[in-house]
Short mmCIF file of C-alpha atoms in Angstrom, two decimals:
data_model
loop_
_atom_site.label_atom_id
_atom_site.label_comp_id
_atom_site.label_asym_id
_atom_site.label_seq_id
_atom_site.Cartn_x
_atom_site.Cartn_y
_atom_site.Cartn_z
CA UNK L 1 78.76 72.94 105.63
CA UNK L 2 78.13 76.42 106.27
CA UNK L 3 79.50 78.73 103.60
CA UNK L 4 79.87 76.12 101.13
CA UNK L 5 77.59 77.65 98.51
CA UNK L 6 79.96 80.17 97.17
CA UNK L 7 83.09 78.16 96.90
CA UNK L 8 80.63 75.41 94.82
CA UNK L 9 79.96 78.73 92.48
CA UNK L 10 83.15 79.11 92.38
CA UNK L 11 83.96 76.60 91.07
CA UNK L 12 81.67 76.60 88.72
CA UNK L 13 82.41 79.77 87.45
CA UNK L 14 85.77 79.10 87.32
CA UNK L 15 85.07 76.17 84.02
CA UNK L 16 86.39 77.78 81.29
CA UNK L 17 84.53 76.27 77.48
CA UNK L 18 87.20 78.52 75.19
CA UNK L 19 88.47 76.12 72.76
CA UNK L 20 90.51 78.69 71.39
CA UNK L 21 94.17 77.64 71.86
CA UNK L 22 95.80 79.26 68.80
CA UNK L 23 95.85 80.34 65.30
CA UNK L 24 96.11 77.14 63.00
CA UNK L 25 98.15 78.43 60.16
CA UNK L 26 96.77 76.18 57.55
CA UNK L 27 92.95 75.42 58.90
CA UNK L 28 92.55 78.67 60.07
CA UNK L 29 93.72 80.58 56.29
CA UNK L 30 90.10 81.63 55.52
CA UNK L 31 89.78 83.48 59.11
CA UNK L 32 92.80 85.58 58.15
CA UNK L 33 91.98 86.25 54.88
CA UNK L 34 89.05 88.25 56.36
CA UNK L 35 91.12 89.54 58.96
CA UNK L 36 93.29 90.79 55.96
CA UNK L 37 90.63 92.32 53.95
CA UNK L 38 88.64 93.85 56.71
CA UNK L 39 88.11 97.35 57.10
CA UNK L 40 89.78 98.90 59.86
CA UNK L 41 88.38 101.32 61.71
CA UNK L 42 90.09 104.58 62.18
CA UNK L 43 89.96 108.36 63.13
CA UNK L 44 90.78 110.89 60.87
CA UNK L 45 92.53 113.80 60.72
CA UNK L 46 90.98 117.12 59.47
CA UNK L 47 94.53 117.56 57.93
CA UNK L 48 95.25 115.76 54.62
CA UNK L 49 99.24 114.99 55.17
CA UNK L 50 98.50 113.58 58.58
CA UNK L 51 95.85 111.21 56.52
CA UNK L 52 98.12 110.39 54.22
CA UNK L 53 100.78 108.91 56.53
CA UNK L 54 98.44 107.16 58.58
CA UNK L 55 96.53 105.52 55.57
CA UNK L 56 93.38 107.59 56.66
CA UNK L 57 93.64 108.28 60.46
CA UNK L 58 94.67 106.57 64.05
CA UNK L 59 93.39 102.91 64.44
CA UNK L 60 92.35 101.83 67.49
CA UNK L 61 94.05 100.74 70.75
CA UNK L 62 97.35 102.58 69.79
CA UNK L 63 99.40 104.85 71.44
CA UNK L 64 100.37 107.81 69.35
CA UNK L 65 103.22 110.53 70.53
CA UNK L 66 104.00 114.34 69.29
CA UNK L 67 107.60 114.76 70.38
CA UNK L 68 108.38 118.80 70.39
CA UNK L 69 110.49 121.62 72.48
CA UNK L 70 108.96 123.38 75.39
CA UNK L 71 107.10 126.18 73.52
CA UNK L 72 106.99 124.85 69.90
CA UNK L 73 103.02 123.31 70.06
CA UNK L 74 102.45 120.23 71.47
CA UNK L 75 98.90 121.16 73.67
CA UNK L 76 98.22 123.11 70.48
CA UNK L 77 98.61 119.96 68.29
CA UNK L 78 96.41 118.08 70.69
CA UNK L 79 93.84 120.87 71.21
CA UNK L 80 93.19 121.28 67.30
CA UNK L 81 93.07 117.33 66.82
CA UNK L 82 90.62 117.14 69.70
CA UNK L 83 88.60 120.11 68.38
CA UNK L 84 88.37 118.49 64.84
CA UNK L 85 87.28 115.04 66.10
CA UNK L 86 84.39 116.64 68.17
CA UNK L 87 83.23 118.67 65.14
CA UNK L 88 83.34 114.92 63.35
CA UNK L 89 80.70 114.13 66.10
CA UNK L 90 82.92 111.83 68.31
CA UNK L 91 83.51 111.98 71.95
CA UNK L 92 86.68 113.47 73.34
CA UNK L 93 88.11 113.05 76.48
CA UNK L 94 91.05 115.55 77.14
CA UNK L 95 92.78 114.88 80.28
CA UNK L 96 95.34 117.39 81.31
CA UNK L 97 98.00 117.54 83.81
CA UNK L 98 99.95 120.68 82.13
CA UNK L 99 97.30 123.46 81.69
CA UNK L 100 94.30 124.11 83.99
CA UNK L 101 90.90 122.78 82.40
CA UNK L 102 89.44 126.57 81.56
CA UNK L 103 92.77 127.16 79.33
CA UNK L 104 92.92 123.99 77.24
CA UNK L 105 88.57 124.97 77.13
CA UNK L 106 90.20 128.57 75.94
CA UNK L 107 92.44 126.85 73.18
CA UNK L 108 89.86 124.51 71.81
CA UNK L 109 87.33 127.86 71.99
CA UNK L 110 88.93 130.00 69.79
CA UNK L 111 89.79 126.83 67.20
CA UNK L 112 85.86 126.29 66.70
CA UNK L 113 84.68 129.99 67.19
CA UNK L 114 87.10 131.46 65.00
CA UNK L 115 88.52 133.84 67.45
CA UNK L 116 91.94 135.51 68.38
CA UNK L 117 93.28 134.84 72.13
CA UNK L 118 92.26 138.25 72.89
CA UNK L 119 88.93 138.16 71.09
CA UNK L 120 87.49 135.66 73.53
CA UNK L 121 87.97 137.58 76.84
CA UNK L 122 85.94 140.77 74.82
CA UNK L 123 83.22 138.75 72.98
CA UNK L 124 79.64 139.80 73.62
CA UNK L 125 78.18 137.01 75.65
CA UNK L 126 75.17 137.08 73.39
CA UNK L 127 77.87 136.35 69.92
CA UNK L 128 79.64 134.04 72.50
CA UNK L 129 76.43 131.74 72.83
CA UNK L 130 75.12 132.14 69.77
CA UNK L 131 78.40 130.57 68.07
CA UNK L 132 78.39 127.84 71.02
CA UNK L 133 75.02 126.80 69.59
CA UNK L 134 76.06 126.77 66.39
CA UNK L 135 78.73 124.21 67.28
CA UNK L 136 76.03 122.03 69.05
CA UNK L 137 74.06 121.87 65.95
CA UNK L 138 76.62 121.17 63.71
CA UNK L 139 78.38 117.98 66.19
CA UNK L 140 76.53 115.51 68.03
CA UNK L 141 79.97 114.07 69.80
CA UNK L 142 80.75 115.81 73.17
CA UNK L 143 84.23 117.08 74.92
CA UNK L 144 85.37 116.30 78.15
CA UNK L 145 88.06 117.61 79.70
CA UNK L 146 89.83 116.40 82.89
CA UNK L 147 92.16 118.41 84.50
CA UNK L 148 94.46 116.84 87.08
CA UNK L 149 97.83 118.00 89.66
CA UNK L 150 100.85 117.48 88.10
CA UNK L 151 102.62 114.11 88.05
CA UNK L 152 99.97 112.71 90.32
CA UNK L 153 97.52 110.77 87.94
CA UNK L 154 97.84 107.60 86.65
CA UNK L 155 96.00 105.26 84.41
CA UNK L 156 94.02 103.80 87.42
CA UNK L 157 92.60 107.23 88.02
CA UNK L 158 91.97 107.86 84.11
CA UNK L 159 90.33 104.00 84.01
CA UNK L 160 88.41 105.01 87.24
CA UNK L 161 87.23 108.46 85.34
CA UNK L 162 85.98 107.03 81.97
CA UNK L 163 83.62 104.12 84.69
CA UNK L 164 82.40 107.47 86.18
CA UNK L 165 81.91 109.18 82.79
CA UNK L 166 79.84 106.27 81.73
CA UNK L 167 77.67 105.88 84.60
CA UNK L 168 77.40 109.68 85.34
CA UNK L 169 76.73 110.89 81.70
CA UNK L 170 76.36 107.75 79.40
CA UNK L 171 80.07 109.14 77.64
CA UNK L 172 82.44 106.41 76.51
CA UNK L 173 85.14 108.00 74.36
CA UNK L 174 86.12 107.13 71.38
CA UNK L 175 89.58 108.92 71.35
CA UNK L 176 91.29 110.22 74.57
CA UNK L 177 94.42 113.06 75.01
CA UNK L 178 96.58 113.15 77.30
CA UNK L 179 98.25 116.63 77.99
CA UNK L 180 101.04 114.93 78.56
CA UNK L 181 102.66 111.26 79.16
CA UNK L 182 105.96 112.48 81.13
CA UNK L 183 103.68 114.35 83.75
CA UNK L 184 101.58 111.29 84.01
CA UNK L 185 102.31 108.89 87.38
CA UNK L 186 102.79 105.13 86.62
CA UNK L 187 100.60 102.97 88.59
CA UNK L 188 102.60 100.02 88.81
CA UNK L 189 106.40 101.78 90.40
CA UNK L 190 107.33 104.49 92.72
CA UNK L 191 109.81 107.17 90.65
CA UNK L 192 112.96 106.73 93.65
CA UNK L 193 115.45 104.66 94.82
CA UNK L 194 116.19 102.07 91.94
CA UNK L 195 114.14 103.04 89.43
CA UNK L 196 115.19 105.33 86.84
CA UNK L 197 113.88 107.76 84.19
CA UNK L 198 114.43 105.27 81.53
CA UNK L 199 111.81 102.46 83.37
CA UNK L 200 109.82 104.68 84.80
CA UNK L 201 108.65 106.93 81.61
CA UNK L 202 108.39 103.11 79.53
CA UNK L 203 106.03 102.30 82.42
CA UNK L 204 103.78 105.26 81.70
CA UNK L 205 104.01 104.21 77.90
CA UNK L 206 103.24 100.83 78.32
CA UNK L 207 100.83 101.47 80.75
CA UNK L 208 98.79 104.79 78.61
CA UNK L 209 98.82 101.94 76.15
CA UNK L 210 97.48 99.12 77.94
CA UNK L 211 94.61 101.79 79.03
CA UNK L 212 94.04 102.44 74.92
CA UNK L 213 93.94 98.65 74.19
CA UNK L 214 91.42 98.24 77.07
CA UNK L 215 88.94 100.60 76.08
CA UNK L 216 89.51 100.17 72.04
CA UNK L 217 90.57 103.38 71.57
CA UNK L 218 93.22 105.26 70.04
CA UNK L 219 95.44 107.89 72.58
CA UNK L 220 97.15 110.41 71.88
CA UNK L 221 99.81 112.02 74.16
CA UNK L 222 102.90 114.41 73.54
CA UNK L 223 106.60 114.12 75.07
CA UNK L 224 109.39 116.98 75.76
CA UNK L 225 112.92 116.78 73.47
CA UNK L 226 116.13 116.45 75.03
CA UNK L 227 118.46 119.31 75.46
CA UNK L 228 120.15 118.90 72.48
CA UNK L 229 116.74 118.69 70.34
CA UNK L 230 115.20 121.66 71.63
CA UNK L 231 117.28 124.27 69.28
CA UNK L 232 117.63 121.48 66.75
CA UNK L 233 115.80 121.44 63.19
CA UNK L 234 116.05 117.99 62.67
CA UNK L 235 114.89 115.93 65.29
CA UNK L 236 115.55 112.66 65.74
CA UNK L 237 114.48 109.84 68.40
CA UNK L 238 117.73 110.08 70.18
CA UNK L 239 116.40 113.79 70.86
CA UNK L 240 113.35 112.02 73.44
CA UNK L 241 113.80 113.21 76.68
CA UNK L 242 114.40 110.70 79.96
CA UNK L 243 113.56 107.49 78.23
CA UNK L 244 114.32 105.94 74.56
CA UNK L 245 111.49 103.23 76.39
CA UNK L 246 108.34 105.63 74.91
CA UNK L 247 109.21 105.38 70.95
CA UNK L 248 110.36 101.46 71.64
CA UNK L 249 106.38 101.73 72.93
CA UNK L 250 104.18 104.12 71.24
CA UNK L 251 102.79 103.53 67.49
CA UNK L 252 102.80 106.56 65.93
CA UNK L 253 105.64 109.07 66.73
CA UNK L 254 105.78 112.61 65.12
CA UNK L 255 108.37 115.35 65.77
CA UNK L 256 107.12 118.68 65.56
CA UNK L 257 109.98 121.01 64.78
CA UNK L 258 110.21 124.94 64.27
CA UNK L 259 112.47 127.38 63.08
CA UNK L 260 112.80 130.94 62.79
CA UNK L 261 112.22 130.47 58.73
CA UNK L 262 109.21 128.41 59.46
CA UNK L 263 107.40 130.72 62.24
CA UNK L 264 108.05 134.04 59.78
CA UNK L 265 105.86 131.79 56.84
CA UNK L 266 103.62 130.74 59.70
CA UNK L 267 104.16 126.64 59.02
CA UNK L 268 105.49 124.27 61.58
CA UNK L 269 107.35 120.62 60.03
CA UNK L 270 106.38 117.84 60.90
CA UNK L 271 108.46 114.58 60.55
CA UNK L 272 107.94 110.94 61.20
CA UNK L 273 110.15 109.12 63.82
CA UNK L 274 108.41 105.99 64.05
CA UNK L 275 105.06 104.95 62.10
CA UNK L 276 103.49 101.30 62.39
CA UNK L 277 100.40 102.58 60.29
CA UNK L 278 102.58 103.32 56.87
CA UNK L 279 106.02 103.37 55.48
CA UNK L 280 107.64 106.11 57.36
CA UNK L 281 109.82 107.11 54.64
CA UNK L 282 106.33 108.44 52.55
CA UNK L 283 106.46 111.84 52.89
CA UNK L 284 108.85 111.59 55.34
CA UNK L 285 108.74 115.47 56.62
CA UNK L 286 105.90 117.59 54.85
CA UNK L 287 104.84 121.33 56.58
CA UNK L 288 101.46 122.31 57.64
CA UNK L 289 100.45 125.54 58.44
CA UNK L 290 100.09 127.25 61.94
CA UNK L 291 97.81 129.89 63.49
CA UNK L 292 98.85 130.41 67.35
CA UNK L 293 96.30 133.42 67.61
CA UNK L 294 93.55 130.81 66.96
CA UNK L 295 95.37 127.92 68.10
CA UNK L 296 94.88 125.97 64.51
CA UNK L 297 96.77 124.00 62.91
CA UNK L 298 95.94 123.77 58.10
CA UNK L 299 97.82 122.86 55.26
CA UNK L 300 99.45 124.21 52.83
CA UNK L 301 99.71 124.67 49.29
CA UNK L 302 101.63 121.52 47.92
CA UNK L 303 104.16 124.27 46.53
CA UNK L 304 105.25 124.66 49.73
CA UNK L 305 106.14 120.93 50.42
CA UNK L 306 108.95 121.80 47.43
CA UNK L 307 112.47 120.65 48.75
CA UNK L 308 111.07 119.44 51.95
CA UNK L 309 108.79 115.90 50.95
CA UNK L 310 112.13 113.42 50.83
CA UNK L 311 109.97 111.04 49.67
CA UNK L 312 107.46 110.73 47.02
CA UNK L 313 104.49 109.05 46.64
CA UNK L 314 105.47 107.19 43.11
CA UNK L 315 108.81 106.47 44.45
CA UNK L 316 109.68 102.54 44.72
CA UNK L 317 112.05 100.85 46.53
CA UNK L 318 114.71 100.32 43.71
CA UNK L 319 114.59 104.10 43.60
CA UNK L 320 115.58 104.38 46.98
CA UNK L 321 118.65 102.54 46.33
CA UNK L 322 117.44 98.89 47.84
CA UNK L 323 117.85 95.74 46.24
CA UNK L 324 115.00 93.08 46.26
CA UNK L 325 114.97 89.70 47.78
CA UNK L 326 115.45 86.98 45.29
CA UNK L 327 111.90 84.79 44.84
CA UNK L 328 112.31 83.19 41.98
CA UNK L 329 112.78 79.71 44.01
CA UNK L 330 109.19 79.87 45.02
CA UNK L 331 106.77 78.33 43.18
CA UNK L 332 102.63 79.16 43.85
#
């Protein structure tokens, strides 16, 4: 009958051969063996405490989170990660919904040129392009960055960027930023009548997630503390603002925290909150150094991790006051 032909394809199309219907503990041992010995890949840090906690960088399709107070440096932790993974010759996308596309551009400017905030506005243009070709001979990765309104992009519009990317200019990240997740719109609820902070923000998690897992990549984003985290020195994840849903979601959670001791030695602490990669009690808070004039973030001297490191790296569990489980009832 007429139109027949593409309901038999269909149909056809629709036979599925997968015979995969589940991981056979016992037949299946030598398949995770690899899996457990396989190398995973990951992307570093150009900071040697983040490596460290991380086992050697972000793996991919994770969600990773910088929790901080308004001010403290949570576009300038993003900015300095994205400037060090383009100089490691990967592609960056930076999408921002905080900061218009020429500043975040600005920040990540005068990371790589080596320039104050006021040295870029008076730089010769010659200098100026003569240090911009440096860069493009020293990375072969390229930087995007995506600027758009507040609150009104969501992961449908990112998704629907990184097709155009692709077709446009043959660029398929391999790490993406987003500038940042409580400014994003979910794509699956209206914020309104009977939804609340709570769902709404663990939508945007789930969902920035789902978008990392898609493309195989790992993202990183940034949230705002509470009101009673934003004078606090010791964060903690009861000090995330509007929804407790984003650390139940995210990976890889790090509170940035800053202090009038800590600006006047130019260092900014980091601590873990949640950490899927490592232990989170290794080097459970460590400092790193910070330059806001050049938006760049260092380390430090390990003397400077005295009385702050809670947690060393020879330290074993029994240390740590924990008893062991009793195995001596199974025999191998």
């Amino acid at each position: 009958s007429k139109g027949a032909i593409p309901q038999i394809l269909n149909e056809a199309l629709g036979v599925s051969f997968d015979t995969a219907i589940g991981h056979d503990f016992l037949t299946d041992a030598d398949a995770r063996y690899d899996f457990y010995h396989k190398k995973e890949k990951r992307i570093a840090f150009d900071l040697e405490m983040f490596n460290k906690i991380t086992k050697g960088g972000l793996p991919q399709k994770t969600l990773n989170i910088a929790l901080a107070g308004t001010g403290v440096g949570k576009s300038l932790f993003m900015c300095h990660c994205a400037a060090g993974n383009l100089m490691q010759g990967l592609n960056v996308l930076y999408i921002t919904m905080e900061m218009a596309e020429e500043r975040i551009a600005e920040r990540i400017d005068v990371n790589l040129l080596n320039l104050g905030m006021q040295e870029i506005k008076t730089i010769d243009k010659n200098i100026f392009d003569n240090r911009v070709q440096k860069l493009k001979k020293k990375s072969h990765g390229s930087l995007i960055i995506k600027e758009y309104p507040t609150a009104s992009a969501h992961t449908g519009h990112f998704r629907a960027l990184i097709e155009e990317l692709k077709a446009k200019k043959e660029f398929v990240p391999d790490i993406i930023f987003v500038d940042y997740l409580n400014i994003c719109a979910s794509q699956r609820m209206k914020f309104g009548a009977g939804v609340n902070s709570y769902t709404y923000v663990k939508a945007i998690a789930e969902e920035l997630r789902g978008l990392a897992v898609e493309y195989n990549v790992p993202l990183v984003s940034a949230t705002q503390s509470n009101r009673e985290g934003i004078n606090s020195s010791d964060l903690d994840l009861t000090n995330t603002s509007e929804s407790i849903g984003l650390p139940q979601t995210c990976d890889l959670m790090l509170a940035l925290i800053s202090t009038e001791e800590l600006e006047e030695l130019g260092q900014i602490m980091i601590k873990q909150l949640k950490n899927r990669y490592n232990d989170p009690s290794y080097y459970k808070k460590f400092v790193v150094g910070i330059d806001r004039n050049k938006m760049r973030i260092f380390d430090v001297e390990n003397i400077a991790q005295e009385g702050i490191v809670t947690t060393q790296e020879n330290t074993s569990i029994m240390q740590r006051g924990r008893t062991l489980p009793d195995t001596s009832g199974f025999k191998f």
